[in-house]
């Protein structure tokens, strides 16, 4: 059974810092990995999708990497802003139906 | 496009009552999913569907039922509500593509069972 872990569970940084969020998974036979953002009381917004054949994806200040062999992904946020404060969820897609297994999330606070 | 819509936004049920959570998507996605999110936790898959007339169980299906009569709609039915079903329920959809397609989520339904 796939298990996804996100460390740290919470992170507080001053504005302007570059930061890295970590995601690890136990079964390397994945189809893809998706990073989401969730604001309090809201739904999930997709940030980046990395296919299993890819090593990384970039969108603006966000860069996500994938190392299947070691069961790890990182989300890099450059020049963090208070508006980046949210919970970031990592999810692994495990088969053709693309069912996702989620990590517990990292709650990020960026202080002005 | 409205994307994925869910109704109701909030609901309080008494133990033993039944209800249906509605989910509709207008993106013509074949795949649809129901997840639940307990406080401070990640999401867990309840049921999913790869097309009209086809449904299958996820990780936590007990106490729930689904149907998929059209591409657009994927309702989730709670027959005998229990306090353990207090949670936020999210519906999602995706398109089939090699390696899996991006999933798009609805705003969620916050359910409390008392």
XYZ file of N, CA and C in Angstrom:
678
model
N 0.835 -1.190 0.000
C 0.000 0.000 0.000
C 0.879 1.252 0.000
N 0.550 2.173 -0.897
C 1.331 3.405 -1.004
C 1.120 4.273 0.227
N 2.203 4.804 0.753
C 2.121 5.770 1.859
C 2.914 7.007 1.461
N 2.323 8.171 1.734
C 2.940 9.445 1.363
C 3.128 10.275 2.629
N 4.329 10.782 2.804
C 4.676 11.548 3.996
C 5.205 12.912 3.596
N 4.755 13.931 4.309
C 5.256 15.282 4.047
C 5.891 15.843 5.313
N 7.089 16.335 5.133
C 7.842 16.920 6.245
C 8.418 18.259 5.785
N 8.312 19.347 6.600
C 7.701 19.342 7.929
C 6.182 19.467 7.849
N 5.507 19.256 8.958
C 4.053 19.427 8.988
C 3.683 20.901 8.973
N 4.551 21.738 9.515
C 4.308 23.180 9.536
C 5.638 23.901 9.389
N 5.561 25.083 8.761
C 6.773 25.840 8.477
C 6.430 27.317 8.500
N 7.263 28.105 9.194
C 7.064 29.553 9.244
C 8.360 30.219 8.796
N 8.272 31.094 7.803
C 9.457 31.736 7.249
C 9.186 33.223 7.059
N 10.231 34.052 7.060
C 10.034 35.463 6.738
C 9.889 35.653 5.241
N 9.192 36.691 4.876
C 8.979 37.006 3.464
C 10.316 37.120 2.730
N 10.350 36.622 1.505
C 11.541 36.735 0.672
C 12.426 35.504 0.682
N 12.218 34.630 1.636
C 13.048 33.421 1.703
C 12.681 32.437 0.602
N 13.705 31.710 0.139
C 13.462 30.556 -0.721
C 13.250 29.350 0.185
N 12.322 28.490 -0.158
C 12.055 27.371 0.732
C 11.756 26.100 -0.054
N 11.905 24.976 0.659
C 11.699 23.665 0.054
C 10.744 22.856 0.916
N 9.731 22.313 0.286
C 8.804 21.404 0.943
C 9.101 19.991 0.439
N 9.046 19.036 1.349
C 9.431 17.673 1.024
C 8.250 16.710 1.012
N 8.324 15.745 0.123
C 7.305 14.702 0.009
C 8.034 13.391 -0.266
N 7.683 12.343 0.483
C 8.279 11.028 0.223
C 7.172 9.991 0.086
N 7.425 8.976 -0.731
C 6.437 7.927 -0.961
C 7.136 6.575 -0.938
N 6.366 5.530 -0.568
C 6.989 4.231 -0.297
C 7.078 3.331 -1.528
N 6.184 3.490 -2.495
C 6.167 2.632 -3.670
C 6.557 3.467 -4.894
N 7.659 3.125 -5.520
C 8.170 3.937 -6.630
C 7.424 3.693 -7.946
N 6.517 2.724 -7.973
C 5.750 2.443 -9.193
C 4.570 3.413 -9.304
N 4.892 4.661 -9.616
C 3.861 5.695 -9.679
C 3.634 6.128 -11.115
N 2.451 6.679 -11.381
C 2.149 7.236 -12.701
C 2.497 8.719 -12.759
N 2.253 9.408 -11.654
C 2.540 10.831 -11.616
C 2.546 11.314 -10.179
N 2.901 12.564 -9.995
C 2.864 13.193 -8.683
C 2.329 14.599 -8.872
N 1.415 14.978 -8.008
C 0.776 16.281 -8.152
C 0.916 17.063 -6.847
N 1.241 18.351 -6.977
C 1.284 19.256 -5.829
C 0.062 20.164 -5.873
N -0.580 20.328 -4.700
C -1.763 21.160 -4.576
C -1.533 22.215 -3.485
N -2.300 23.272 -3.618
C -2.376 24.286 -2.573
C -3.801 24.287 -2.034
N -3.937 24.395 -0.700
C -5.259 24.478 -0.082
C -5.279 25.638 0.896
N -6.150 26.605 0.649
C -6.359 27.715 1.573
C -7.398 27.297 2.614
N -7.350 27.890 3.808
C -8.261 27.473 4.891
C -9.715 27.482 4.464
N -10.398 26.376 4.690
C -11.812 26.278 4.371
C -12.129 26.214 2.888
N -11.116 26.014 2.071
C -11.314 26.008 0.618
C -10.982 24.655 0.016
N -11.217 24.547 -1.284
C -10.856 23.342 -2.006
C -9.387 23.346 -2.380
N -9.003 22.385 -3.218
C -7.618 22.236 -3.627
C -7.396 22.873 -4.988
N -6.266 23.559 -5.113
C -5.865 24.141 -6.385
C -4.614 23.417 -6.857
N -4.667 22.884 -8.060
C -3.507 22.174 -8.597
C -2.404 23.163 -8.941
N -1.190 22.853 -8.489
C -0.029 23.706 -8.767
C 0.821 23.126 -9.897
N 1.212 21.876 -9.739
C 2.102 21.247 -10.703
C 1.804 19.756 -10.760
N 1.909 19.202 -11.968
C 1.779 17.767 -12.189
C 3.059 17.285 -12.851
N 3.693 16.287 -12.244
C 4.905 15.708 -12.831
C 4.594 14.269 -13.245
N 4.757 13.971 -14.518
C 4.579 12.607 -14.980
C 5.767 11.759 -14.511
N 5.562 10.446 -14.441
C 6.608 9.569 -13.910
C 7.885 9.601 -14.753
N 7.736 9.960 -16.026
C 8.905 10.001 -16.909
C 9.662 11.326 -16.814
N 9.109 12.282 -16.072
C 9.722 13.604 -15.971
C 10.528 13.736 -14.689
N 11.453 14.708 -14.696
C 12.268 14.954 -13.511
C 11.799 16.190 -12.752
N 11.232 17.165 -13.482
C 10.780 18.369 -12.817
C 9.767 19.125 -13.676
N 9.059 20.028 -12.996
C 8.126 20.927 -13.660
C 8.248 22.291 -12.984
N 8.037 23.340 -13.782
C 8.167 24.702 -13.262
C 6.948 25.509 -13.650
N 6.521 26.363 -12.695
C 5.451 27.314 -12.972
C 5.724 28.559 -12.152
N 6.144 29.603 -12.822
C 6.440 30.852 -12.117
C 7.525 30.662 -11.072
N 7.218 30.992 -9.817
C 8.190 30.861 -8.721
C 8.254 29.454 -8.144
N 7.476 28.543 -8.700
C 7.413 27.181 -8.188
C 8.185 26.230 -9.088
N 8.913 25.319 -8.431
C 9.602 24.261 -9.164
C 9.440 22.974 -8.376
N 8.934 21.931 -9.025
C 8.781 20.645 -8.367
C 9.691 19.635 -9.049
N 10.366 18.835 -8.246
C 11.237 17.786 -8.772
C 10.721 16.422 -8.331
N 11.112 15.410 -9.096
C 10.692 14.049 -8.792
C 11.876 13.101 -8.960
N 12.140 12.316 -7.917
C 13.141 11.255 -7.977
C 12.435 9.951 -7.607
N 11.985 9.228 -8.623
C 11.208 8.013 -8.370
C 12.009 6.958 -7.637
N 13.265 6.810 -8.004
C 14.068 5.729 -7.432
C 14.237 5.884 -5.928
N 14.304 7.129 -5.456
C 14.456 7.344 -4.015
C 13.123 7.624 -3.344
N 12.055 7.706 -4.124
C 10.724 7.940 -3.555
C 10.568 9.327 -2.966
N 11.088 10.344 -3.688
C 11.046 11.705 -3.137
C 10.640 12.731 -4.190
N 9.955 13.755 -3.697
C 9.668 14.934 -4.498
C 9.867 16.158 -3.621
N 10.295 17.241 -4.242
C 10.409 18.502 -3.508
C 9.674 19.583 -4.269
N 9.098 20.507 -3.517
C 8.492 21.710 -4.090
C 9.311 22.894 -3.614
N 9.911 23.583 -4.559
C 10.741 24.738 -4.265
C 9.933 25.997 -4.555
N 9.868 26.885 -3.559
C 9.184 28.169 -3.728
C 10.229 29.264 -3.605
N 10.389 30.032 -4.659
C 11.377 31.106 -4.663
C 10.754 32.410 -4.180
N 11.554 33.178 -3.453
C 11.155 34.523 -3.019
C 9.743 34.511 -2.429
N 9.570 33.802 -1.347
C 8.237 33.593 -0.774
C 7.555 34.921 -0.417
N 6.224 34.899 -0.518
C 5.386 36.078 -0.239
C 4.293 35.698 0.764
N 3.762 36.681 1.506
C 2.675 36.349 2.446
C 1.502 35.644 1.768
N 1.252 35.962 0.507
C 0.173 35.304 -0.235
C 0.422 33.834 -0.495
N 1.635 33.361 -0.261
C 1.940 31.932 -0.411
C 1.499 31.130 0.815
N 1.084 31.808 1.867
C 0.649 31.114 3.083
C -0.566 30.245 2.778
N -0.438 28.964 3.055
C -1.478 27.976 2.740
C -0.953 26.611 3.170
N -1.782 25.596 2.989
C -1.318 24.222 3.167
C -0.999 23.638 1.792
N 0.151 22.993 1.690
C 0.594 22.392 0.437
C 0.528 20.885 0.568
N -0.187 20.289 -0.367
C -0.407 18.843 -0.346
C 0.283 18.191 -1.536
N 0.907 17.083 -1.259
C 1.536 16.252 -2.273
C 0.662 15.012 -2.459
N 0.466 14.571 -3.708
C -0.358 13.389 -3.962
C 0.266 12.567 -5.070
N 0.258 11.262 -4.891
C 0.871 10.352 -5.843
C -0.218 9.585 -6.593
N -0.128 9.565 -7.911
C -1.056 8.821 -8.752
C -0.488 7.441 -9.024
N -1.271 6.376 -8.705
C -0.700 5.040 -8.704
C -1.121 4.104 -9.801
N -2.119 4.453 -10.603
C -2.491 3.535 -11.684
C -3.209 4.316 -12.780
N -3.675 3.584 -13.794
C -4.253 4.269 -14.940
C -5.525 5.036 -14.597
N -6.203 4.639 -13.528
C -7.367 5.398 -13.080
C -6.974 6.658 -12.358
N -5.685 6.826 -12.163
C -5.119 8.006 -11.541
C -5.670 8.286 -10.155
N -5.919 7.237 -9.403
C -6.318 7.457 -8.019
C -5.134 8.049 -7.272
N -5.396 9.079 -6.490
C -4.339 9.766 -5.769
C -4.269 9.320 -4.314
N -3.038 9.162 -3.838
C -2.776 8.956 -2.421
C -2.107 10.220 -1.905
N -2.698 10.822 -0.886
C -2.245 12.123 -0.409
C -1.348 12.010 0.808
N -0.421 12.959 0.908
C 0.292 13.174 2.148
C -0.546 14.029 3.082
N -0.053 14.223 4.312
C -0.798 14.977 5.308
C -0.704 16.492 5.152
N 0.204 16.941 4.272
C 0.311 18.360 4.005
C 1.362 19.070 4.836
N 1.839 20.193 4.312
C 2.715 21.106 5.050
C 2.013 22.447 5.128
N 1.813 22.932 6.360
C 1.145 24.213 6.550
C 2.201 25.312 6.563
N 2.165 26.173 5.569
C 3.184 27.216 5.395
C 2.653 28.574 5.814
N 3.451 29.272 6.612
C 3.137 30.654 6.985
C 4.320 31.522 6.569
N 4.054 32.512 5.721
C 5.088 33.460 5.306
C 4.782 34.792 5.977
N 5.706 35.223 6.827
C 5.465 36.440 7.620
C 5.995 37.668 6.896
N 5.189 38.759 6.892
C 5.657 39.988 6.224
C 6.875 40.582 6.933
N -16.188 27.878 -18.300
C -16.496 26.607 -17.622
C -16.586 26.801 -16.118
N -17.592 26.192 -15.493
C -17.714 26.266 -14.044
C -16.731 25.313 -13.376
N -16.240 24.303 -14.086
C -15.322 23.332 -13.502
C -16.096 22.257 -12.750
N -15.689 21.991 -11.515
C -16.344 21.000 -10.667
C -17.180 21.742 -9.626
N -18.461 21.469 -9.587
C -19.336 22.111 -8.612
C -19.912 21.062 -7.663
N -20.091 21.476 -6.415
C -20.614 20.579 -5.384
C -21.729 21.273 -4.615
N -22.762 20.535 -4.292
C -23.822 21.022 -3.418
C -24.227 19.931 -2.446
N -24.617 20.291 -1.199
C -24.568 21.639 -0.641
C -23.161 22.009 -0.179
N -22.974 23.226 0.268
C -21.679 23.635 0.829
C -21.538 23.148 2.267
N -22.620 23.190 2.999
C -22.619 22.780 4.405
C -23.873 21.945 4.670
N -23.753 21.007 5.634
C -24.929 20.248 6.017
C -24.699 19.660 7.400
N -25.758 19.706 8.217
C -25.725 19.034 9.511
C -26.763 17.915 9.474
N -26.348 16.718 9.802
C -27.240 15.566 9.818
C -27.333 14.995 11.224
N -28.457 14.366 11.499
C -28.571 13.595 12.728
C -28.158 12.151 12.445
N -27.695 11.478 13.456
C -27.296 10.068 13.325
C -28.450 9.268 12.721
N -28.135 8.481 11.704
C -29.136 7.631 11.084
C -29.837 8.242 9.879
N -29.687 9.566 9.689
C -30.295 10.199 8.520
C -29.505 9.866 7.263
N -30.120 10.129 6.115
C -29.469 9.887 4.828
C -29.383 11.185 4.051
N -28.429 11.230 3.139
C -28.336 12.378 2.251
C -27.493 12.035 1.032
N -27.636 12.864 0.009
C -26.831 12.723 -1.209
C -26.032 13.992 -1.425
N -24.743 13.839 -1.598
C -23.871 14.952 -1.963
C -23.775 14.965 -3.491
N -24.031 16.143 -4.053
C -24.050 16.252 -5.507
C -22.707 16.766 -6.026
N -22.314 16.237 -7.186
C -21.100 16.683 -7.856
C -21.352 16.697 -9.357
N -20.994 17.816 -9.991
C -21.143 17.954 -11.431
C -19.900 18.607 -12.005
N -19.456 18.087 -13.163
C -18.339 18.725 -13.860
C -18.738 18.977 -15.315
N -18.231 20.103 -15.846
C -18.588 20.481 -17.214
C -17.377 20.461 -18.136
N -16.376 19.664 -17.790
C -15.150 19.600 -18.579
C -15.094 18.339 -19.437
N -16.169 17.560 -19.434
C -16.239 16.319 -20.200
C -15.148 15.325 -19.788
N -14.831 15.335 -18.492
C -13.824 14.403 -17.976
C -14.432 13.028 -17.767
N -13.693 11.999 -18.171
C -14.180 10.638 -17.946
C -14.066 10.221 -16.483
N -12.983 10.642 -15.836
C -12.699 10.154 -14.496
C -13.256 11.114 -13.456
N -13.913 10.541 -12.433
C -14.388 11.336 -11.311
C -14.121 10.599 -10.008
N -13.991 11.384 -8.930
C -13.544 10.833 -7.647
C -14.297 11.502 -6.505
N -14.408 10.775 -5.397
C -14.850 11.348 -4.139
C -13.788 11.084 -3.087
N -13.400 12.171 -2.385
C -12.442 12.092 -1.292
C -13.083 12.670 -0.035
N -12.565 12.266 1.115
C -12.912 12.925 2.363
C -11.636 13.406 3.037
N -11.781 14.525 3.735
C -10.642 15.105 4.440
C -11.038 15.363 5.882
N -10.414 14.657 6.785
C -10.646 14.870 8.206
C -9.721 15.991 8.697
N -10.079 16.653 9.793
C -9.316 17.823 10.254
C -7.820 17.567 10.376
N -7.019 18.436 9.762
C -5.568 18.338 9.863
C -4.943 17.185 9.110
N -5.721 16.543 8.271
C -5.221 15.360 7.559
C -5.238 15.584 6.055
N -4.589 14.655 5.351
C -4.693 14.658 3.895
C -6.023 14.055 3.469
N -6.213 13.882 2.186
C -7.465 13.362 1.649
C -7.385 11.846 1.473
N -8.520 11.188 1.649
C -8.597 9.745 1.406
C -9.688 9.465 0.378
N -9.407 8.550 -0.549
C -10.319 8.245 -1.642
C -11.452 7.346 -1.163
N -12.696 7.742 -1.460
C -13.867 6.966 -1.064
C -14.303 6.055 -2.222
N -14.615 6.651 -3.353
C -15.017 5.943 -4.565
C -14.483 6.705 -5.769
N -14.377 5.988 -6.888
C -14.013 6.642 -8.122
C -14.753 5.999 -9.289
N -14.725 6.709 -10.425
C -15.411 6.223 -11.625
C -14.568 6.576 -12.844
N -14.396 5.630 -13.747
C -13.618 5.884 -14.963
C -14.520 6.151 -16.161
N -15.830 6.182 -15.926
C -16.757 6.494 -17.011
C -18.176 6.190 -16.577
N -19.132 6.662 -17.347
C -20.540 6.437 -17.021
C -20.805 4.942 -16.893
N -21.484 4.572 -15.806
C -21.830 3.178 -15.554
C -20.759 2.352 -14.879
N -19.585 2.960 -14.615
C -18.468 2.224 -14.017
C -18.015 2.928 -12.741
N -18.104 2.202 -11.618
C -17.620 2.764 -10.356
C -16.810 1.710 -9.617
N -15.962 2.160 -8.713
C -15.153 1.220 -7.935
C -14.790 1.848 -6.603
N -14.493 0.976 -5.642
C -14.186 1.424 -4.288
C -12.769 1.963 -4.190
N -12.638 2.962 -3.298
C -11.335 3.468 -2.963
C -10.877 2.911 -1.629
N -10.163 3.744 -0.875
C -9.575 3.299 0.380
C -10.592 3.187 1.518
N -11.604 4.083 1.544
C -12.539 4.152 2.672
C -13.987 4.174 2.194
N -14.494 3.103 1.551
C -15.833 3.129 0.959
C -16.983 2.806 1.915
N -16.681 2.255 3.091
C -17.762 1.784 3.964
C -18.668 2.924 4.407
N -19.987 2.700 4.267
C -20.962 3.702 4.666
C -21.394 4.620 3.540
N -20.846 4.403 2.347
C -21.128 5.265 1.202
C -21.537 4.432 -0.012
N -22.277 5.080 -0.913
C -22.580 4.487 -2.206
C -22.504 5.562 -3.271
N -22.212 5.159 -4.496
C -22.146 6.103 -5.610
C -22.858 5.513 -6.821
N -23.131 6.388 -7.772
C -23.653 5.988 -9.074
C -23.086 6.931 -10.111
N -23.040 6.507 -11.353
C -22.542 7.363 -12.436
C -23.366 7.063 -13.683
N -24.482 7.764 -13.803
C -25.358 7.529 -14.949
C -25.015 8.435 -16.129
N -24.326 9.528 -15.878
C -23.906 10.436 -16.953
C -22.431 10.776 -16.778
N -21.816 11.318 -17.809
C -20.431 11.758 -17.696
C -20.293 12.899 -16.698
N -21.314 13.761 -16.633
C -21.206 14.992 -15.852
C -21.386 14.805 -14.350
N -22.224 13.850 -13.935
C -22.651 13.788 -12.540
C -22.116 12.556 -11.816
N -21.765 12.752 -10.555
C -21.227 11.643 -9.744
C -21.670 11.862 -8.295
N -22.925 11.542 -7.962
C -23.418 11.766 -6.598
C -22.890 10.734 -5.610
N -22.725 11.173 -4.370
C -22.280 10.307 -3.263
C -23.409 10.211 -2.256
N -23.791 8.989 -1.912
C -24.931 8.752 -1.030
C -24.451 8.238 0.329
N -24.935 8.876 1.409
C -24.729 8.376 2.759
C -26.066 7.818 3.233
N -26.133 6.542 3.549
C -27.415 5.932 3.872
C -27.789 6.082 5.346
N -26.895 5.779 6.240
C -27.145 5.858 7.681
C -25.998 6.638 8.303
N -26.198 7.951 8.413
C -25.096 8.811 8.847
C -24.622 8.456 10.251
N -23.303 8.476 10.425
C -22.664 8.210 11.710
C -21.691 9.350 12.020
N -21.422 9.611 13.311
C -20.487 10.685 13.664
C -19.129 10.550 12.980
N -18.700 9.320 12.696
C -17.406 9.104 12.036
C -17.383 9.643 10.613
N -18.546 9.978 10.069
C -18.614 10.530 8.723
C -18.563 12.058 8.710
N -18.415 12.646 9.869
C -18.171 14.088 9.949
C -16.832 14.384 9.286
N -16.876 15.200 8.235
C -15.681 15.417 7.443
C -15.988 16.475 6.379
N -14.978 16.827 5.607
C -15.178 17.641 4.413
C -15.022 16.723 3.208
N -15.997 16.766 2.317
C -16.017 15.880 1.164
C -15.700 16.671 -0.105
N -14.741 16.144 -0.849
C -14.326 16.780 -2.095
C -14.579 15.845 -3.266
N -15.119 16.422 -4.322
C -15.278 15.729 -5.576
C -14.203 16.241 -6.533
N -13.698 15.371 -7.387
C -12.669 15.772 -8.344
C -12.910 15.069 -9.671
N -12.314 15.613 -10.723
C -12.408 14.967 -12.026
C -11.086 15.110 -12.759
N -10.856 14.229 -13.698
C -9.658 14.339 -14.530
C -9.924 13.683 -15.876
N -9.070 13.996 -16.846
C -9.193 13.403 -18.175
C -8.166 12.286 -18.287
N -8.512 11.254 -19.022
C -7.549 10.164 -19.170
C -6.444 10.549 -20.133
N -5.217 10.375 -19.725
C -4.092 10.599 -20.612
C -2.981 9.655 -20.191
N -2.048 9.439 -21.067
C -0.925 8.572 -20.732
C -0.214 9.136 -19.512
N -0.040 8.316 -18.494
C 0.617 8.773 -17.283
C -0.291 9.460 -16.295
N -1.575 9.540 -16.604
C -2.512 10.141 -15.667
C -2.700 11.621 -15.889
N -3.942 12.082 -15.821
C -4.233 13.493 -16.032
C -4.334 14.255 -14.724
N -4.229 15.554 -14.838
C -4.329 16.444 -13.679
C -5.738 16.359 -13.097
N -5.834 16.330 -11.773
C -7.146 16.294 -11.134
C -7.575 17.693 -10.727
N -8.851 17.989 -10.976
C -9.444 19.274 -10.634
C -10.506 19.043 -9.564
N -10.461 19.883 -8.539
C -11.297 19.666 -7.372
C -12.424 20.686 -7.265
N -13.535 20.238 -6.688
C -14.615 21.128 -6.329
C -14.322 21.815 -4.999
N -15.204 22.731 -4.577
C -14.968 23.521 -3.357
C -15.218 22.759 -2.065
N -15.868 21.603 -2.139
C -16.072 20.793 -0.948
C -17.448 20.965 -0.319
N -17.867 19.925 0.420
C -19.074 19.951 1.242
C -18.662 19.621 2.672
N -18.970 20.539 3.587
C -18.611 20.319 4.994
C -19.797 19.677 5.684
N -19.640 18.428 6.131
C -20.723 17.650 6.736
C -20.438 17.398 8.203
N -21.440 17.671 9.038
C -21.366 17.360 10.462
C -22.499 16.417 10.808
N -22.171 15.325 11.489
C -23.175 14.351 11.928
C -23.224 14.371 13.456
N -24.419 14.721 13.985
C -24.562 14.852 15.441
C -25.494 13.786 16.012
